[in-house]
Amino acid sequence: MISAASSISSMIERPVAVSSTPTAAVKSVAGATAAGVSQVSFVDTMAQVASSAIDTLKTGEASSIAGIQGKASVQQVAEAVMAAEQTLQTAIAIRDKVVAAYQEIARMAI
């Protein structure tokens, strides 16, 4: 499970060209600069989501091992594994959407 989330995390960390573009200000539809709005890049957000997903998967694995060793209750193991499964399904869905968007862009006429 962790290898799938790690590959998504490595895909997110690669786009240097996107993260190096300057983001000075947010502009509204009229073209005015919005003051007081903090700017968060898409790459940073996705990296944070991937990191959180990896942590959830690691927690699920650790809980499973603790359950096998008799250190965790069945309920704790079930909850951690279900959370890890949901996180993995979400990561796969995001990956599928990214691949579909890339394929759509690749099909566009120049």
Coordinates of C-alpha atoms in Angstrom, one line a residue:
M1 CA 0.0 0.0 0.0
I2 CA 2.8 2.4 0.9
S3 CA 4.5 2.0 -2.5
A4 CA 1.4 3.2 -4.4
A5 CA 1.2 6.3 -2.2
S6 CA 4.9 6.9 -2.4
S7 CA 4.7 6.8 -6.2
I8 CA 2.0 9.4 -6.1
S9 CA 4.1 11.5 -3.7
S10 CA 7.1 11.3 -6.0
M11 CA 4.9 12.4 -9.0
I12 CA 3.8 15.4 -7.1
E13 CA 7.3 16.5 -6.0
R14 CA 8.6 16.4 -9.6
P15 CA 6.9 19.4 -11.3
V16 CA 9.6 21.9 -10.7
A17 CA 8.5 24.1 -13.6
V18 CA 5.1 24.6 -12.0
S19 CA 6.4 25.4 -8.5
S20 CA 9.0 27.8 -9.8
T21 CA 6.4 30.1 -11.5
P22 CA 5.9 33.3 -9.6
T23 CA 2.5 33.8 -7.9
A24 CA 2.6 37.4 -6.8
A25 CA -1.1 38.2 -6.3
V26 CA -4.6 36.8 -6.8
K27 CA -6.5 38.8 -9.4
S28 CA -10.3 39.0 -9.5
V29 CA -12.4 38.8 -12.6
A30 CA -12.2 42.6 -12.9
G31 CA -8.4 42.5 -12.8
A32 CA -8.0 44.1 -9.3
T33 CA -5.5 42.6 -6.9
A34 CA -7.0 41.0 -3.8
A35 CA -5.3 42.2 -0.7
G36 CA -4.9 40.1 2.4
V37 CA -5.3 36.8 0.6
S38 CA -2.6 34.2 1.3
Q39 CA -1.4 32.3 -1.7
V40 CA -1.0 28.5 -1.5
S41 CA 0.4 26.7 -4.5
F42 CA -1.2 23.6 -5.9
V43 CA 2.0 21.6 -5.6
D44 CA 2.3 22.4 -1.9
T45 CA -1.3 21.4 -1.3
M46 CA -0.9 18.1 -3.2
A47 CA 2.4 17.4 -1.4
Q48 CA 0.7 17.9 2.0
V49 CA -2.2 15.6 0.9
A50 CA 0.3 12.9 -0.2
S51 CA 2.3 13.2 3.0
S52 CA -0.9 12.8 5.0
A53 CA -1.9 9.8 3.0
I54 CA 1.4 8.1 3.5
D55 CA 1.1 8.7 7.3
T56 CA -2.3 7.2 7.3
L57 CA -1.1 4.1 5.5
K58 CA 1.8 3.7 7.8
T59 CA -0.5 4.0 10.8
G60 CA -2.7 1.3 9.3
E61 CA 0.3 -1.0 8.8
A62 CA 1.6 -0.3 12.3
S63 CA -1.8 -1.0 13.8
S64 CA -2.0 -4.3 11.9
I65 CA 1.4 -5.4 13.2
A66 CA 0.4 -4.3 16.8
G67 CA -2.8 -6.4 16.4
I68 CA -0.9 -9.4 15.3
Q69 CA 1.4 -9.0 18.3
G70 CA -1.6 -8.7 20.6
K71 CA -0.9 -5.1 21.5
A72 CA -3.9 -3.5 19.8
S73 CA -7.6 -4.4 20.0
V74 CA -9.5 -5.7 17.0
Q75 CA -11.5 -2.5 16.8
Q76 CA -8.4 -0.3 16.7
V77 CA -6.9 -2.5 13.9
A78 CA -10.2 -2.5 11.9
E79 CA -10.5 1.3 12.2
A80 CA -6.9 1.9 11.1
V81 CA -7.1 -0.5 8.2
M82 CA -10.4 0.9 7.0
A83 CA -8.9 4.5 7.2
A84 CA -5.8 3.3 5.2
E85 CA -8.0 1.6 2.6
Q86 CA -10.1 4.7 2.2
T87 CA -7.0 6.8 1.9
L88 CA -5.5 4.5 -0.7
Q89 CA -8.7 4.5 -2.8
T90 CA -8.7 8.3 -2.7
A91 CA -5.1 8.4 -3.8
I92 CA -5.8 6.1 -6.7
A93 CA -8.8 8.2 -7.7
I94 CA -6.6 11.3 -7.7
R95 CA -4.0 9.5 -9.8
D96 CA -6.6 8.4 -12.3
K97 CA -7.9 11.9 -12.7
V98 CA -4.4 13.3 -13.2
V99 CA -3.7 10.7 -15.9
A100 CA -7.0 11.3 -17.6
A101 CA -6.3 15.1 -17.6
Y102 CA -2.8 14.5 -19.0
Q103 CA -4.3 12.2 -21.8
E104 CA -6.9 14.9 -22.6
I105 CA -4.2 17.5 -23.0
A106 CA -2.1 15.2 -25.1
R107 CA -5.0 14.7 -27.5
M108 CA -5.5 18.4 -28.0
A109 CA -4.7 19.8 -31.5
I110 CA -1.8 22.2 -31.6

